[in-house]
Amino acid sequence: MSRLFFVLPRLGRGVFTIWFAVTVTFLLLRLLPGDPALAVASPNMTEEARAALLTQYGLDQPLIVQYGLYMWQMLQGNFGVSFTQSVPVMDVLLQRLPWTLLLTFTALVITVLVGIPLGVLAASKRGKVLDKIIQVIGVTGQSIFVPSIGVLLLFVFGLSLKWLPIGGAYDTDAYGMDWYASVARHLVLPAVSLMLIQLGSYVLTMRSTLIEALGEDYVTLAKANGLPYRRILWKHALRNALLPTTTLIGLQLGFLVGGAVLTETVFAYPGIGRGIYEAVTQLDFPVLQGAFLLLAITVVVANMLTDIVYGFLDPRVKTS
Amino acid sequence: MTSLDPVNATPTGLPVSSEALSAEPVAESGRAGAATWRVFRRDPLGVISLGLLLLLVVVALAAPLLASYPASYGSDVLKPPSLQYLFGTDSLGRDVLGEVIWGTQQSLLVAVAASIIAIAIGTLVAVIGAYFKRLDVFISVIVDLTLSLPVLPLMILIAALIGPSTTTIIGVVAAFSWPEVTRLVRSQALTVVNLPYVDAARLMTTSPVWIIGRHIIPAVTPVIVVSVVVTASRAVLSAAGLAFLGLGDPTTWSWGRILYEAQQSGAMSSAWWLTLFPSIAILLLVLSATLLSIAYNDARNPRNRAR
């Protein structure tokens, strides 16, 4: 029962956020200069097909009716028809979504796996040279434009050293295990680029919360009891400092997805981000609208899952 | 050396603890400002950052004197850096040095304009929310929701629909930057409205405009200064991102547009100078702005003055 009471509000919040995203999109498309019909129907369609689609969205009706119809179409997953490919936007995007999920999830995991130990190291060497170096790397990483670091890695490891492929997501001539290996090799450079720009926030947050935790009474008590410093640091203080870092994942997801759009463009990675780049070039508005909504839904769902899983791991969250 | 302590400031502005921002909840008087400057002056990283930013401003203002506008096509196509072309040439034979110099103007313009608009809206919304408690629930929900969404894809959709121009970019970046400002300023403003002197002011006047303008906004000014820098440096990255995807102003040079054209011509990875120089420019601007805000925060914090 208590689990239900824990999960339900979070589910509700997620649904509410998605509603907000759809509403904001609707309002922006209607209130800003520019033809809202462009977001669903191509000017190059046949007159009847265009008229049918416009009636579906009720673009000849008052605003409130339009809003209702828009919501109804979105609920059915109807994001309009792609201008260039003449297929439903949803089909185009769902084909690309797995690649984006693979890239962002990998980037997130390696960021956490590298960021947390670095933060712990910086906190335990507070004020020393190593601490300064780690902090400078973190701050610099946050200031880098993702495509810059992407092209640099591409140039060094792809073109000069020829260690890793320079673009795409897999080898077209590989099958079975080879195919999986090629997917992994294509993933390295984009994921590392994303990691480098994300790392700073995790390292700096981990460091400051851990420094705070190390000042707590239970740490003093553990020291007085003669526990080894390493054990206090990694076992007692770290566990309590992990909560703010987990919250950071939720805060950073939107930023991570934005970074993925640019990274995929550099590496010609066949995810939604590269789709956005191609859609911009061809002014394919339905794809752009669908891409935002689908990415928003993905972020909201991921956020919700992190929240719920963490709640089960940390009893303090559930009771408060 | 500066202590790059994120408790005082974080470059992305994300994990700023409320404790740090409420450290000094009173307006910075002239004397406190002078004390801040005295501490700041002794911080090499802060001074170097300030110098770099000033240098970029000078480059932006003096662009017409430093290089001719790179518009015409040249015959020297994709030449690596040499004495004649210090930053090399692009796939249409234009001088990359000129593009970077003129790009400085555009990038700074977008950053400054977008962050001024975002700061104005963000601060106003934050103090109104803090003062009128009923609106605060509504405002904080909107801010939280906007911050949890992936805004770059939304900016792309809108910029593409309106059509790329400098005004569009400034507007779009500002429209999605103010919630971050509101979040930063709000936490400070909430502590200020509960202080006794605000209660005293309420006895003196019934005008919320007077109290907000005279007492609350001055008290949150230090947070605003920090968020100007953070917002501006984020605006640079967002604008570069839009331009990199082909949504930059096609009539003006920007750092993002140099990268976009390099990508479009397929020369991005082979002609390294096309990416390197605009990338360094972006990094220098964002990094020096970030370090400056950290140094300012450190200098402002009285706990650091004692040392």
XYZ file of C-alpha atoms in Angstrom:
627
model
C 0.000 0.000 0.000
C 2.696 2.426 0.987
C 4.445 1.631 -2.256
C 1.375 2.627 -4.183
C 1.218 5.930 -2.315
C 4.825 6.488 -3.206
C 4.538 5.661 -6.902
C 1.194 7.344 -7.705
C 2.161 11.001 -7.091
C 5.282 10.519 -9.196
C 3.243 9.004 -12.012
C 0.841 11.919 -11.761
C 3.678 14.398 -11.894
C 5.057 12.722 -15.009
C 1.697 12.855 -16.789
C 1.336 16.501 -15.764
C 4.780 17.372 -17.177
C 3.952 15.732 -20.509
C 0.642 17.622 -20.625
C 2.605 20.820 -19.979
C 5.033 20.079 -22.828
C 2.207 19.436 -25.294
C 0.333 22.561 -24.190
C 3.411 24.783 -24.458
C 4.080 23.444 -27.960
C 0.471 24.045 -28.971
C 0.424 27.594 -27.638
C 3.797 28.526 -29.118
C 2.803 27.225 -32.545
C -0.461 29.177 -32.496
C 0.669 32.413 -30.864
C 3.977 32.971 -32.639
C 4.288 34.351 -36.133
C 4.411 31.589 -38.706
C 1.754 29.276 -40.105
C 0.654 26.633 -37.547
C -0.570 24.432 -40.394
C 3.077 24.011 -41.351
C 3.631 21.917 -38.234
C 1.389 19.151 -39.550
C 0.884 19.483 -43.287
C 3.330 20.134 -46.079
C 2.585 22.887 -48.588
C 3.568 20.378 -51.272
C 0.853 17.829 -50.406
C -2.119 17.317 -52.686
C -4.931 19.712 -51.879
C -7.311 16.967 -50.622
C -4.738 15.249 -48.403
C -3.780 18.594 -46.899
C -7.404 19.580 -46.314
C -8.137 16.213 -44.670
C -5.189 16.595 -42.305
C -6.093 20.169 -41.452
C -9.668 19.156 -40.602
C -8.279 16.358 -38.422
C -6.495 19.035 -36.411
C -9.439 21.418 -36.779
C -7.307 24.322 -37.925
C -10.456 26.030 -39.204
C -12.069 25.892 -35.732
C -11.789 28.189 -32.683
C -8.619 27.925 -30.585
C -10.117 25.895 -27.747
C -11.512 23.277 -30.159
C -8.144 23.153 -31.901
C -6.510 22.520 -28.550
C -8.860 19.641 -27.794
C -8.307 18.061 -31.199
C -4.539 18.592 -30.923
C -4.513 16.814 -27.540
C -6.624 13.977 -28.984
C -4.239 13.488 -31.920
C -1.218 13.554 -29.594
C -2.832 10.972 -27.289
C -3.159 8.677 -30.288
C 0.490 9.268 -31.126
C -0.408 11.090 -34.342
C 2.359 13.671 -34.780
C 1.473 14.458 -38.399
C 3.130 13.353 -41.619
C 6.750 13.981 -42.507
C 7.090 16.460 -45.375
C 9.967 14.727 -47.046
C 9.259 11.050 -46.511
C 5.425 11.118 -46.654
C 5.192 8.650 -43.744
C 3.801 9.278 -40.256
C 6.308 11.194 -38.127
C 5.902 8.635 -35.344
C 7.236 5.835 -37.602
C 10.263 7.909 -38.594
C 11.048 8.785 -34.991
C 10.451 5.400 -33.376
C 12.966 3.912 -35.784
C 15.550 6.426 -34.538
C 14.659 6.452 -30.829
C 16.581 3.276 -29.820
C 19.875 4.787 -31.029
C 19.316 7.956 -29.027
C 18.374 5.912 -25.962
C 21.486 3.744 -26.352
C 23.749 6.788 -26.709
C 22.310 8.866 -23.866
C 22.036 5.912 -21.480
C 25.638 4.854 -22.135
C 26.825 8.438 -21.703
C 24.895 8.775 -18.437
C 26.264 5.521 -17.019
C 29.896 6.300 -17.813
C 29.483 9.867 -16.533
C 28.247 8.574 -13.178
C 30.883 5.818 -13.058
C 33.712 8.299 -13.711
C 32.201 11.363 -12.018
C 31.450 9.932 -8.586
C 34.922 8.462 -7.890
C 36.533 11.679 -9.173
C 34.315 13.711 -6.848
C 35.181 11.476 -3.909
C 38.883 11.801 -4.747
C 38.627 15.601 -4.935
C 36.754 15.775 -1.624
C 39.246 13.553 0.173
C 42.170 15.643 -1.127
C 40.378 18.923 -0.428
C 42.610 21.948 -1.074
C 45.445 19.850 -2.496
C 46.770 20.098 -6.054
C 44.828 17.018 -7.182
C 41.587 18.611 -5.959
C 42.299 21.776 -7.970
C 43.147 19.778 -11.098
C 39.922 17.767 -10.890
C 37.876 20.935 -10.381
C 39.528 22.740 -13.295
C 38.835 19.744 -15.560
C 35.209 19.759 -14.423
C 34.677 23.488 -15.008
C 36.466 23.380 -18.378
C 34.397 20.393 -19.507
C 31.201 22.299 -18.788
C 32.385 25.237 -20.895
C 33.091 23.186 -24.007
C 30.739 23.285 -26.998
C 29.846 19.608 -27.612
C 30.550 19.583 -31.362
C 34.023 20.993 -30.628
C 35.023 18.090 -28.418
C 33.287 15.676 -30.810
C 35.289 16.838 -33.809
C 38.507 16.824 -31.774
C 37.987 13.190 -30.724
C 36.973 12.315 -34.287
C 40.114 13.912 -35.641
C 42.482 12.273 -33.168
C 41.022 8.772 -32.686
C 39.146 8.379 -35.952
C 41.168 10.062 -38.673
C 44.723 10.221 -37.322
C 45.069 7.090 -35.193
C 42.297 5.187 -37.024
C 41.405 3.367 -33.788
C 37.697 4.019 -33.989
C 35.114 4.573 -36.761
C 34.396 8.180 -37.738
C 30.624 8.045 -38.031
C 27.411 6.040 -38.179
C 26.261 3.539 -35.567
C 27.276 0.126 -36.985
C 29.123 -1.637 -39.824
C 26.711 -2.526 -42.614
C 28.646 -5.678 -43.522
C 28.824 -7.147 -40.000
C 26.546 -9.911 -38.691
C 25.962 -11.659 -35.360
C 28.498 -10.904 -32.653
C 30.541 -8.777 -35.043
C 27.577 -6.487 -35.452
C 27.291 -5.938 -31.685
C 31.018 -5.290 -31.517
C 30.752 -2.730 -34.292
C 27.868 -1.010 -32.472
C 30.040 -0.773 -29.360
C 32.977 0.649 -31.331
C 30.764 3.281 -32.990
C 29.379 4.246 -29.591
C 32.699 5.100 -27.910
C 33.455 8.559 -29.340
C 29.932 10.066 -29.154
C 29.430 8.720 -25.625
C 32.802 10.041 -24.431
C 32.043 13.481 -25.950
C 28.784 13.620 -24.018
C 30.485 12.379 -20.870
C 33.115 15.135 -20.962
C 30.578 17.965 -20.985
C 28.448 16.315 -18.289
C 31.231 15.258 -15.970
C 31.795 18.634 -14.306
C 28.376 18.893 -12.681
C 28.621 15.408 -11.191
C 32.188 15.838 -9.938
C 31.523 19.252 -8.393
C 28.219 18.232 -6.787
C 29.672 14.986 -5.459
C 32.648 16.856 -4.060
C 30.658 19.532 -2.249
C 28.018 17.197 -0.790
C 30.700 14.776 0.352
C 32.654 17.575 2.044
C 29.434 18.498 3.823
C 28.798 14.866 4.807
C 32.359 14.502 6.129
C 31.592 17.260 8.641
C 28.639 15.369 10.127
C 28.623 13.930 13.641
C 28.411 10.300 12.568
C 31.693 10.715 10.685
C 33.372 12.123 13.789
C 31.954 9.218 15.764
C 33.228 6.710 13.216
C 36.665 8.353 13.371
C 36.598 8.245 17.168
C 35.746 4.560 16.967
C 38.942 4.083 15.011
C 37.432 3.076 11.683
C 39.845 3.372 8.779
C 39.412 6.669 6.830
C 38.878 4.878 3.533
C 35.988 2.943 4.953
C 34.369 6.053 6.474
C 34.756 7.872 3.159
C 33.540 5.208 0.759
C 31.005 3.472 2.933
C 29.483 5.907 5.406
C 29.861 9.401 3.975
C 29.445 8.451 0.290
C 26.145 6.668 0.864
C 24.634 9.792 2.349
C 26.092 12.086 -0.270
C 24.630 10.078 -3.136
C 21.106 11.504 -2.894
C 21.869 15.021 -4.231
C 23.883 13.427 -7.027
C 20.938 11.268 -8.004
C 18.697 14.335 -8.030
C 21.233 15.885 -10.399
C 20.569 13.138 -12.957
C 16.979 14.363 -13.202
C 18.069 17.993 -13.541
C 20.655 17.162 -16.193
C 18.551 14.868 -18.408
C 17.165 17.707 -20.536
C 20.665 19.106 -20.983
C 21.996 15.645 -21.841
C 19.385 15.214 -24.565
C 20.276 18.637 -26.016
C 23.921 17.581 -26.063
C 22.963 14.319 -27.750
C 21.246 16.208 -30.587
C 24.498 18.039 -31.373
C 26.717 14.984 -30.837
C 24.632 12.804 -33.135
C 24.905 15.503 -35.789
C 28.710 15.475 -35.621
C 29.007 11.691 -35.705
C 26.186 11.079 -38.238
C 24.688 8.842 -35.549
C 21.235 7.694 -36.757
C 19.303 8.836 -33.668
C 16.607 11.466 -33.231
C 19.200 14.252 -32.958
C 20.601 13.573 -36.408
C 16.972 13.379 -37.547
C 16.431 16.888 -36.163
C 19.466 18.163 -38.061
C 18.201 16.655 -41.319
C 14.677 17.946 -40.665
C 16.047 21.485 -40.113
C 17.853 21.348 -43.456
C 14.653 20.239 -45.213
C 12.333 22.435 -43.064
C 10.371 19.312 -42.099
C 8.335 20.868 -39.252
C 6.229 17.843 -38.236
C 9.432 15.889 -37.581
C 10.804 18.759 -35.481
C 7.608 18.965 -33.432
C 7.403 15.208 -32.987
C 11.082 15.008 -32.046
C 10.663 17.538 -29.249
C 7.552 15.845 -27.875
C 9.051 12.363 -28.043
C 12.296 13.524 -26.383
C 10.265 15.316 -23.699
C 8.288 12.138 -23.001
C 11.520 10.128 -22.859
C 13.078 12.549 -20.374
C 9.962 12.571 -18.201
C 9.726 8.773 -18.128
C 13.450 8.406 -17.378
C 13.129 10.964 -14.607
C 10.175 9.159 -13.129
C 11.979 5.805 -13.164
C 15.108 7.257 -11.485
C 12.906 8.830 -8.862
C 10.957 5.660 -8.116
C 13.967 3.339 -8.115
C 15.837 5.669 -5.804
C 12.858 5.839 -3.486
C 12.991 2.091 -3.037
C 16.730 2.136 -2.419
C 16.687 4.936 0.128
C 14.069 4.544 2.871
C 14.394 8.216 3.878
C 12.884 9.371 0.580
C 9.859 7.126 0.887
C 8.897 8.182 4.361
C 9.438 11.915 3.952
C 44.422 30.627 -6.732
C 40.677 30.732 -6.555
C 38.938 28.087 -4.604
C 36.660 26.697 -7.274
C 34.211 25.774 -4.573
C 30.903 24.781 -6.137
C 29.099 25.500 -2.914
C 29.569 29.112 -3.867
C 28.952 28.847 -7.566
C 28.559 26.260 -10.215
C 29.035 27.093 -13.832
C 25.854 25.445 -14.982
C 24.114 27.061 -12.079
C 22.523 23.763 -11.213
C 23.551 22.587 -7.792
C 23.838 25.958 -6.111
C 22.936 25.440 -2.512
C 20.605 27.940 -0.925
C 23.063 28.348 1.924
C 25.645 29.862 -0.398
C 23.286 32.333 -1.980
C 21.787 33.464 1.275
C 25.199 34.069 2.785
C 24.822 37.827 2.528
C 21.199 38.796 2.198
C 21.730 42.547 2.229
C 22.368 44.970 -0.565
C 25.985 45.458 -1.427
C 26.757 49.003 -0.330
C 29.587 51.016 -1.807
C 31.936 49.937 0.960
C 31.146 46.247 0.538
C 31.631 46.656 -3.211
C 35.085 48.140 -2.634
C 35.966 45.286 -0.288
C 34.848 42.781 -2.911
C 37.031 44.477 -5.506
C 40.045 44.431 -3.153
C 39.738 40.677 -2.667
C 38.942 40.087 -6.331
C 42.044 42.000 -7.471
C 44.292 39.525 -5.672
C 42.787 36.519 -7.460
C 44.829 35.799 -10.606
C 42.204 33.527 -12.223
C 39.481 36.129 -11.760
C 41.634 38.953 -13.111
C 42.751 36.905 -16.138
C 39.115 35.985 -16.873
C 38.048 39.603 -16.639
C 40.911 40.584 -18.944
C 39.942 37.933 -21.499
C 36.316 39.039 -21.500
C 37.356 42.664 -21.990
C 39.633 41.570 -24.835
C 36.728 39.780 -26.544
C 34.574 42.885 -26.138
C 37.331 44.996 -27.736
C 37.641 42.504 -30.624
C 33.870 42.632 -31.127
C 33.743 46.429 -31.149
C 36.827 46.835 -33.324
C 35.884 44.094 -35.800
C 35.690 46.470 -38.813
C 39.221 47.703 -38.047
C 40.706 44.243 -37.518
C 39.435 42.408 -40.582
C 37.368 43.059 -43.657
C 33.979 41.326 -43.665
C 34.530 37.859 -45.151
C 31.865 37.854 -47.842
C 33.504 37.404 -51.211
C 34.782 34.075 -52.458
C 38.514 33.643 -52.734
C 40.673 31.435 -54.903
C 42.702 30.018 -51.980
C 40.333 27.216 -50.947
C 40.850 25.247 -47.688
C 44.372 26.542 -47.093
C 45.827 25.605 -43.688
C 46.990 28.439 -41.402
C 49.894 30.424 -42.863
C 51.356 33.896 -42.471
C 48.951 35.205 -45.076
C 45.897 33.528 -43.508
C 46.619 33.129 -39.804
C 43.567 30.892 -39.219
C 43.520 29.377 -42.749
C 40.693 29.626 -45.278
C 37.358 27.816 -45.634
C 35.912 25.777 -48.495
C 34.899 28.941 -50.345
C 38.287 30.571 -49.863
C 37.213 33.030 -47.161
C 39.556 34.071 -44.361
C 38.678 32.145 -41.152
C 40.360 34.807 -38.965
C 37.922 37.394 -40.335
C 34.996 35.033 -39.748
C 36.035 34.444 -36.138
C 36.519 38.186 -35.494
C 33.139 39.114 -36.971
C 31.635 36.095 -35.232
C 32.778 37.534 -31.887
C 30.525 40.511 -32.490
C 27.486 38.381 -33.242
C 28.097 35.899 -30.410
C 28.576 38.638 -27.813
C 25.537 40.528 -29.091
C 23.327 37.442 -28.795
C 24.738 36.548 -25.377
C 24.311 40.028 -23.920
C 20.887 40.729 -25.439
C 19.448 37.306 -24.596
C 20.738 37.350 -21.043
C 19.525 40.904 -20.354
C 16.012 39.930 -21.467
C 16.152 36.642 -19.547
C 17.452 38.364 -16.404
C 14.788 41.059 -16.566
C 11.944 38.563 -16.964
C 13.462 36.012 -14.591
C 14.124 38.501 -11.788
C 10.725 40.129 -12.105
C 8.924 36.785 -12.010
C 11.054 35.641 -9.053
C 10.494 38.723 -6.861
C 6.805 38.919 -7.711
C 6.490 35.256 -6.777
C 8.413 35.766 -3.539
C 6.346 38.816 -2.593
C 2.898 37.542 -3.567
C 2.935 34.087 -1.992
C -0.151 32.912 -3.890
C 1.519 33.331 -7.260
C 4.638 31.577 -6.030
C 3.170 28.059 -6.216
C 2.129 28.634 -9.808
C 5.461 30.205 -10.784
C 7.616 27.550 -9.183
C 5.621 24.772 -10.891
C 6.152 26.408 -14.304
C 9.854 26.920 -13.613
C 10.343 23.321 -12.465
C 8.463 21.916 -15.447
C 10.362 24.021 -17.976
C 13.697 23.112 -16.425
C 12.895 19.412 -16.610
C 12.165 19.492 -20.350
C 14.762 19.193 -23.137
C 14.698 22.826 -24.276
C 17.150 22.639 -27.194
C 14.747 20.604 -29.397
C 11.971 23.077 -28.525
C 14.181 26.060 -29.404
C 14.996 24.345 -32.706
C 11.310 23.845 -33.561
C 10.451 27.472 -32.852
C 13.505 28.974 -34.541
C 12.778 26.878 -37.637
C 9.121 27.946 -37.731
C 9.776 31.673 -37.304
C 12.762 31.589 -39.605
C 16.371 32.142 -38.577
C 17.482 35.701 -37.871
C 19.445 37.399 -35.090
C 16.217 38.596 -33.456
C 14.751 35.085 -33.526
C 17.845 33.609 -31.894
C 17.934 36.248 -29.164
C 14.212 35.815 -28.512
C 14.270 32.032 -28.463
C 17.339 31.800 -26.220
C 15.924 34.410 -23.832
C 12.512 32.714 -23.748
C 14.029 29.502 -22.437
C 16.709 30.963 -20.170
C 14.592 32.968 -17.742
C 13.346 29.988 -15.679
C 16.928 29.261 -14.614
C 17.295 32.896 -13.491
C 14.008 32.733 -11.622
C 15.144 29.586 -9.840
C 18.385 31.227 -8.690
C 16.891 34.585 -7.705
C 13.746 33.136 -6.120
C 15.550 31.240 -3.367
C 17.347 34.445 -2.373
C 14.249 36.615 -2.655
C 12.275 34.229 -0.429
C 14.699 34.765 2.452
C 14.722 38.533 1.901
C 10.939 39.076 2.018
C 10.860 37.548 5.493
C 13.471 39.892 6.931
C 12.321 42.503 9.488
C 13.217 45.498 7.328
C 10.774 44.383 4.661
C 8.074 44.137 7.321
C 9.018 47.626 8.416
C 8.708 48.822 4.833
C 5.239 47.318 4.648
C 4.243 49.575 7.560
C 5.583 52.628 5.742
C 3.856 52.082 2.399
C 1.204 49.963 0.812
C 2.825 50.004 -2.588
C 4.305 46.608 -3.473
C 6.073 48.239 -6.427
C 7.992 50.505 -4.046
C 8.939 47.687 -1.664
C 9.997 45.353 -4.464
C 11.908 48.048 -6.338
C 13.501 49.736 -3.336
C 14.146 46.856 -0.956
C 13.905 43.438 -2.554
C 15.612 43.884 -5.918
C 18.697 45.617 -4.412
C 19.002 42.754 -1.925
C 19.075 40.117 -4.645
C 21.483 42.075 -6.870
C 24.551 39.902 -6.085
C 22.651 36.814 -7.246
C 21.583 38.700 -10.353
C 25.203 39.597 -11.142
C 26.171 35.946 -10.924
C 23.246 34.820 -13.023
C 24.009 37.414 -15.726
C 27.318 35.678 -16.267
C 25.914 32.153 -16.062
C 22.991 32.975 -18.368
C 25.192 34.776 -20.875
C 27.624 31.886 -21.133
C 24.765 29.418 -21.540
C 23.253 31.692 -24.185
C 26.525 31.513 -26.131
C 26.354 27.713 -26.117
C 22.644 27.613 -27.041
C 23.083 30.126 -29.876
C 26.105 28.205 -31.155
C 24.042 25.001 -30.991
C 21.218 26.541 -33.037
C 23.669 27.958 -35.580
C 25.475 24.619 -35.778
C 22.199 22.952 -36.804
C 21.662 25.558 -39.526
C 19.404 27.931 -37.591
C 21.890 30.783 -37.290
C 21.388 34.118 -38.989
C 22.460 33.386 -42.578
C 23.427 37.027 -43.149
C 25.864 37.426 -40.246
C 28.924 35.464 -39.197
C 28.778 33.672 -35.889
C 31.051 31.045 -34.356
C 28.313 28.461 -34.702
C 27.861 29.293 -38.397
C 31.565 28.684 -39.138
C 31.172 25.204 -37.613
C 27.895 24.652 -39.490
C 29.438 25.549 -42.838
C 32.428 23.329 -42.107
C 30.038 20.459 -41.370
C 27.967 21.160 -44.481
C 30.986 21.253 -46.789
C 32.198 17.951 -45.357
C 35.532 19.533 -44.481
C 34.905 19.538 -40.727
C 37.231 16.745 -39.718
C 39.934 17.055 -42.391
C 40.386 20.840 -42.294
C 41.040 21.030 -38.557
C 41.495 24.820 -38.525
C 37.854 25.326 -39.499
C 36.715 23.789 -36.206
C 39.633 24.599 -33.925
C 39.541 28.410 -33.972
C 35.797 29.008 -33.484
C 35.847 26.244 -30.834
C 38.641 27.993 -28.933
C 36.718 31.260 -29.160
C 33.586 29.661 -27.658
C 35.619 27.931 -24.940
C 37.478 31.134 -24.006
C 34.281 33.149 -23.711
C 32.313 30.569 -21.720
C 35.212 29.526 -19.489
C 36.292 33.063 -18.625
C 32.689 34.052 -17.865
C 32.337 31.016 -15.607
C 35.610 31.589 -13.774
C 34.749 35.267 -13.388
C 31.459 34.420 -11.688
C 33.237 31.989 -9.351
C 35.892 34.578 -8.497
C 33.233 37.241 -7.899
C 31.344 34.887 -5.602
C 34.482 34.082 -3.647
C 35.409 37.737 -3.319
C 31.901 38.684 -2.228
C 31.812 36.043 0.482
C 32.954 37.659 3.751
C 34.153 34.288 5.029
C 36.858 34.382 2.369
C 37.887 37.962 3.180
C 39.135 37.027 6.619
C 41.662 34.623 5.153
